[in-house]
Amino acid sequence: MAYIDIKNLTKKYQDRSGIFDINLSIAKGECLGIIGINGAGKSTLIRHLMGFCKPRTGSITIDNLDAWKDAAKLKERIAYIPGEIGFPPASTGTAFLNHVAELEGVKKHYRTKELIKILNLDIDARLKTMSKGMKQKTAIIASFIKNKDILIFDEPTTGLDPLMRDAFVNLLLEQKALGKTIIFSTHIFLEAERVCNNVIFLNEGKIIDRVALNSIRFSDTKKYRIGFAKTEDVDSFVKTAKKLLINATKDAHSIQVIVQIANKNINQFMNILQNFSIKFITEIKPTLHAHFLKMLKNTTHSVV
C-alpha cells in the first residue's frame, strides 16, 4: 500500500481553476517533485496534502490517516514551508523560532544553530524588516525545529540566492538519505534533477506526466549535434547512417544535424562519422526541462 495515496482528488474554484481528478501514489522515503507553470495547481495540491482544504471529491491518505479529517494529528509528523510566508506577531527571528519550538513542544531546537550558520542568517533581525530571502531562510529553519518524517515544501527556495539554494538542496539530500518522505514544488528544474526520485508535471490542474528521474539520467539513447565541413556531407551522412538513427533533424540555416541514436549502435555510428569531415560533435544531454517542454507542447496540441 502507498504511504501517501491520492485518489480522484478534485477541487474546483469559481474561476474554474483548481485541481482535477488527481491520482497519485507516493512511497515511504520517496522524494517527489511537483513542477508546473504558475496557476497549474501546485499550491492547491500541497494545501490539500496539508489538510488546509477539503476536497470537493476524492481523498488523500497519509500513512492510512485522512489528510482532511486527521489533519491535526498529521501536522505533528509533517514539516511544512508555505508558498507565501506570513509570520505571526513576533519581534525578531529569534522570538519567532522560540515560539515555534514552544508550539512544537521542543525544548532544544533541532539543529537550529547549525542551520543558522549554513544559511548565513541574522536571526536577531526584526521580522518586519527582513528581506524575502531572509524570511525564507527563517521559514526553512522553523520547518526543521522538530525532526519530522514527512517534508512538504511549496517553492522552498523562492528568494534565495544561488549559493543558498545549493545549501538548501544539500539539506534535502541529507534528509532523503535519512529516509524522509519529501514532496516539494519548484520552478527550478535543476533542484528537482538533483534531489527527486520522481517528478509530476501539472498543467491546468491535471497531472500530464510522471517521470522517474533515472529514466532521464540513464537514457537508452543519446542525442548529438554534429557540424560538418561541407554542405553536401549532411545529406550523405543521414542517408548512410539512416538505419542506425532513431531520428535526424537538419538545421536549415547551417550545415548541422541533430541525431538521436540507441546506445547499442554508438560504435557503428562513430565508425560512419570517420568517413566525413567533421567540424564538431556535441552530446545533447537529456534534461528535465526539455522533457517538461515536450510534454507541455504535446498536451497543448492534444487540446487543440
XYZ file of N, CA and C in Angstrom, residues 127-244:
354
model
N 11.607 40.910 12.155
C 10.866 40.207 11.101
C 10.314 41.163 10.050
N 9.806 42.323 10.508
C 9.187 43.264 9.575
C 10.177 43.852 8.580
N 11.451 43.898 8.956
C 12.457 44.498 8.074
C 13.242 43.459 7.279
N 12.935 42.180 7.486
C 13.658 41.132 6.756
C 13.335 41.156 5.270
N 14.323 40.860 4.452
C 14.109 40.717 3.009
C 13.360 39.413 2.744
N 12.905 39.237 1.505
C 12.217 37.998 1.131
C 13.117 36.794 1.390
N 14.395 36.915 1.039
C 15.324 35.810 1.244
C 15.521 35.471 2.710
N 15.622 36.493 3.554
C 15.796 36.264 4.991
C 14.562 35.596 5.595
N 13.376 36.051 5.154
C 12.148 35.424 5.645
C 12.077 33.959 5.225
N 12.522 33.682 3.995
C 12.508 32.303 3.510
C 13.455 31.430 4.335
N 14.624 31.953 4.636
C 15.570 31.206 5.465
C 14.992 30.922 6.853
N 14.311 31.919 7.415
C 13.699 31.748 8.730
C 12.640 30.659 8.699
N 11.840 30.648 7.622
C 10.803 29.615 7.475
C 11.425 28.234 7.316
N 12.538 28.156 6.597
C 13.231 26.874 6.417
C 13.711 26.344 7.771
N 14.353 27.221 8.539
C 14.854 26.807 9.859
C 13.703 26.370 10.753
N 12.586 27.103 10.702
C 11.415 26.757 11.522
C 10.896 25.369 11.175
N 10.962 24.995 9.889
C 10.456 23.681 9.471
C 11.309 22.530 10.002
N 12.557 22.836 10.373
C 13.460 21.798 10.875
C 13.606 21.812 12.395
N 12.850 22.665 13.071
C 12.977 22.736 14.540
C 12.667 21.387 15.186
N 11.633 20.725 14.656
C 11.325 19.387 15.141
C 11.651 18.387 14.050
N 12.270 17.289 14.425
C 12.674 16.267 13.465
C 11.449 15.457 13.037
N 10.961 15.693 11.807
C 9.742 15.047 11.339
C 10.034 14.146 10.140
N 9.131 13.194 9.930
C 9.361 12.167 8.916
C 8.911 12.562 7.520
N 8.021 13.533 7.420
C 7.474 13.944 6.124
C 7.743 15.431 5.937
N 8.321 15.800 4.789
C 8.618 17.197 4.478
C 7.783 17.604 3.269
N 6.954 18.638 3.436
C 6.130 19.139 2.334
C 6.426 20.628 2.179
N 7.080 20.967 1.076
C 7.571 22.328 0.877
C 7.019 22.905 -0.433
N 6.486 24.125 -0.360
C 5.922 24.808 -1.525
C 6.883 25.915 -1.958
N 7.565 25.704 -3.070
C 8.555 26.661 -3.600
C 9.530 27.095 -2.492
N 10.243 26.164 -1.881
C 11.052 26.481 -0.694
C 12.255 27.374 -0.945
N 12.733 27.483 -2.195
C 13.935 28.286 -2.434
C 13.623 29.662 -3.027
N 12.346 30.039 -3.037
C 11.975 31.360 -3.531
C 12.692 32.447 -2.738
N 13.354 33.354 -3.443
C 14.042 34.462 -2.780
C 15.460 34.161 -2.339
N 15.885 32.907 -2.464
C 17.249 32.560 -2.073
C 18.212 32.781 -3.229
N 19.434 33.202 -2.917
C 20.449 33.344 -3.962
C 20.990 31.958 -4.318
N 21.734 31.843 -5.424
C 22.203 30.523 -5.878
C 22.983 29.735 -4.839
N 23.815 30.412 -4.050
C 24.589 29.699 -3.029
C 23.680 29.106 -1.955
N 22.675 29.876 -1.547
C 21.751 29.392 -0.526
C 20.831 28.302 -1.079
N 20.489 28.387 -2.374
C 19.707 27.313 -2.990
C 20.487 26.012 -2.963
N 21.783 26.098 -3.255
C 22.628 24.897 -3.189
C 22.677 24.346 -1.769
N 22.778 25.242 -0.796
C 22.824 24.812 0.606
C 21.528 24.102 0.978
N 20.401 24.630 0.507
C 19.121 24.014 0.820
C 18.974 22.657 0.135
N 19.410 22.569 -1.126
C 19.350 21.287 -1.827
C 20.173 20.242 -1.091
N 21.324 20.644 -0.562
C 22.143 19.706 0.215
C 21.406 19.243 1.478
N 20.630 20.137 2.082
C 19.816 19.754 3.245
C 18.777 18.703 2.846
N 18.149 18.904 1.686
C 17.166 17.935 1.210
C 17.814 16.580 0.932
N 18.992 16.604 0.326
C 19.705 15.352 0.041
C 20.038 14.611 1.337
N 20.389 15.371 2.350
C 20.686 14.777 3.664
C 19.436 14.125 4.249
N 18.299 14.829 4.158
C 17.039 14.293 4.675
C 16.591 13.066 3.875
N 16.809 13.120 2.568
C 16.478 11.977 1.712
C 17.282 10.743 2.127
N 18.567 10.947 2.408
C 19.434 9.838 2.819
C 18.979 9.237 4.147
N 18.287 10.027 4.965
C 17.773 9.549 6.247
C 16.439 8.822 6.103
N 15.938 8.743 4.862
C 14.706 8.013 4.622
C 13.442 8.836 4.761
N 13.577 10.165 4.810
C 12.399 11.020 4.924
C 11.592 10.996 3.614
N 10.306 11.166 3.732
C 9.436 11.308 2.564
C 9.317 12.800 2.264
N 9.684 13.184 1.046
C 9.795 14.605 0.696
C 8.933 14.907 -0.518
N 8.138 15.961 -0.408
C 7.347 16.457 -1.533
C 7.595 17.962 -1.613
N 8.036 18.433 -2.768
C 8.209 19.880 -2.888
C 7.950 20.344 -4.315
N 7.384 21.538 -4.409
C 7.164 22.158 -5.709
C 8.319 23.102 -6.004
N 8.609 23.281 -7.279
C 9.718 24.148 -7.654
C 9.575 24.608 -9.100
N 10.159 25.773 -9.374
C 10.281 26.251 -10.755
C 11.676 25.962 -11.298
N 12.539 25.471 -10.429
C 13.944 25.291 -10.800
C 14.194 23.814 -11.074
N 14.314 23.484 -12.347
C 14.412 22.085 -12.771
C 15.649 21.400 -12.202
N 16.773 22.127 -12.088
C 17.998 21.517 -11.590
C 17.840 21.040 -10.151
N 17.027 21.739 -9.354
C 16.769 21.292 -7.982
C 16.102 19.921 -7.993
N 15.079 19.785 -8.832
C 14.372 18.507 -8.917
C 15.295 17.409 -9.451
N 16.117 17.739 -10.447
C 17.028 16.743 -11.016
C 18.015 16.236 -9.980
N 18.470 17.104 -9.110
C 19.469 16.713 -8.112
C 18.886 15.871 -6.984
N 17.622 16.118 -6.630
C 17.090 15.537 -5.397
C 16.056 14.432 -5.624
N 15.199 14.583 -6.622
C 13.981 13.775 -6.697
C 14.191 12.376 -7.273
N 13.371 11.448 -6.788
C 13.243 10.138 -7.429
C 12.300 10.235 -8.623
N 11.201 10.961 -8.399
C 10.169 11.112 -9.429
C 9.677 12.552 -9.451
N 9.131 12.935 -10.593
C 8.575 14.274 -10.754
C 7.227 14.151 -11.449
N 6.249 14.934 -10.979
C 4.993 15.028 -11.713
C 4.909 16.416 -12.340
N 4.318 16.480 -13.533
C 4.085 17.743 -14.209
C 2.602 18.067 -14.141
N 2.282 19.239 -13.619
C 0.903 19.691 -13.562
C 0.660 20.739 -14.641
N -0.498 20.670 -15.266
C -0.914 21.688 -16.224
C -2.433 21.810 -16.161
N -2.895 23.025 -15.905
C -4.330 23.305 -15.801
C -5.014 22.361 -14.802
N -4.305 22.108 -13.690
C -4.886 21.325 -12.613
C -4.857 19.822 -12.795
N -4.192 19.345 -13.844
C -4.146 17.907 -14.103
C -2.703 17.435 -14.219
N -2.468 16.192 -13.814
C -1.146 15.589 -13.995
C -1.021 15.171 -15.459
N -0.073 15.785 -16.176
C 0.121 15.427 -17.585
C 1.240 14.402 -17.765
N 2.046 14.206 -16.718
C 3.084 13.176 -16.818
C 3.699 12.953 -15.439
N 4.175 11.743 -15.242
C 5.008 11.416 -14.080
C 6.242 10.722 -14.627
N 7.403 11.231 -14.274
C 8.637 10.692 -14.841
C 9.604 10.327 -13.722
N 10.234 9.171 -13.872
C 11.306 8.762 -12.966
C 12.591 9.436 -13.425
N 13.285 10.083 -12.514
C 14.488 10.814 -12.905
C 15.551 9.908 -13.488
N 15.605 8.649 -13.050
C 16.599 7.729 -13.605
C 16.372 7.461 -15.083
N 15.121 7.576 -15.538
C 14.843 7.366 -16.959
C 15.424 8.500 -17.795
N 15.636 9.652 -17.160
C 16.275 10.779 -17.842
C 17.786 10.720 -17.658
N 18.217 10.406 -16.434
C 19.656 10.345 -16.162
C 20.340 9.224 -16.940
N 19.637 8.090 -17.084
C 20.249 6.912 -17.715
C 19.399 6.465 -18.913
N 19.335 7.319 -19.903
C 18.524 7.045 -21.084
C 19.151 5.944 -21.936
N 18.314 5.213 -22.674
C 18.794 4.170 -23.589
C 19.283 4.742 -24.907
N 19.116 6.043 -25.068
C 19.549 6.685 -26.318
C 20.444 7.883 -26.011
N 21.141 8.334 -27.043
C 21.938 9.559 -26.942
C 21.579 10.475 -28.104
N 21.761 11.768 -27.851
C 21.468 12.755 -28.877
C 22.728 13.598 -29.108
N 23.044 13.842 -30.383
C 24.238 14.604 -30.726
C 23.902 15.712 -31.718
N 24.614 16.823 -31.587
C 24.620 17.864 -32.622
C 25.951 17.756 -33.358
N 25.882 17.615 -34.688
C 27.088 17.405 -35.499
C 27.210 18.533 -36.520
N 28.386 19.135 -36.559
C 28.677 20.162 -37.555
C 29.619 19.615 -38.619
N 29.227 19.730 -39.878
C 30.026 19.193 -40.984
C 30.795 20.313 -41.685
N 31.924 19.943 -42.291
C 32.740 20.909 -43.011
C 32.143 21.244 -44.377
N 31.384 20.300 -44.954
C 30.810 20.505 -46.284
C 29.294 20.322 -46.237
N 28.598 21.177 -46.989
C 27.138 21.128 -47.011
C 26.621 19.786 -47.503
N 27.236 19.277 -48.554
C 26.757 18.031 -49.150
C 26.924 16.823 -48.227
N 27.806 16.957 -47.230
C 28.033 15.833 -46.325
C 26.846 15.570 -45.395
N 26.028 16.585 -45.164
C 24.899 16.419 -44.247
C 23.948 15.357 -44.772
N 23.468 15.536 -46.012
C 22.534 14.572 -46.599
C 23.185 13.207 -46.794
N 24.452 13.220 -47.177
C 25.164 11.961 -47.406
C 25.284 11.160 -46.112
N 25.602 11.857 -45.012
C 25.720 11.177 -43.720
C 24.372 10.603 -43.276
N 23.323 11.402 -43.346
C 21.997 10.960 -42.909
C 21.560 9.743 -43.716
N 21.839 9.757 -45.026
C 21.477 8.626 -45.880
C 22.274 7.376 -45.491
N 23.566 7.545 -45.241
C 24.431 6.411 -44.906
C 24.073 5.798 -43.550
N 23.758 6.659 -42.587
C 23.506 6.192 -41.212
C 22.025 5.993 -40.918
N 21.186 6.073 -41.935
C 19.731 6.075 -41.754
C 19.232 4.908 -40.902
N 19.763 3.704 -41.147
C 19.293 2.517 -40.433
C 19.634 2.551 -38.941
N 20.636 3.347 -38.581
C 21.055 3.419 -37.182
C 20.330 4.516 -36.409
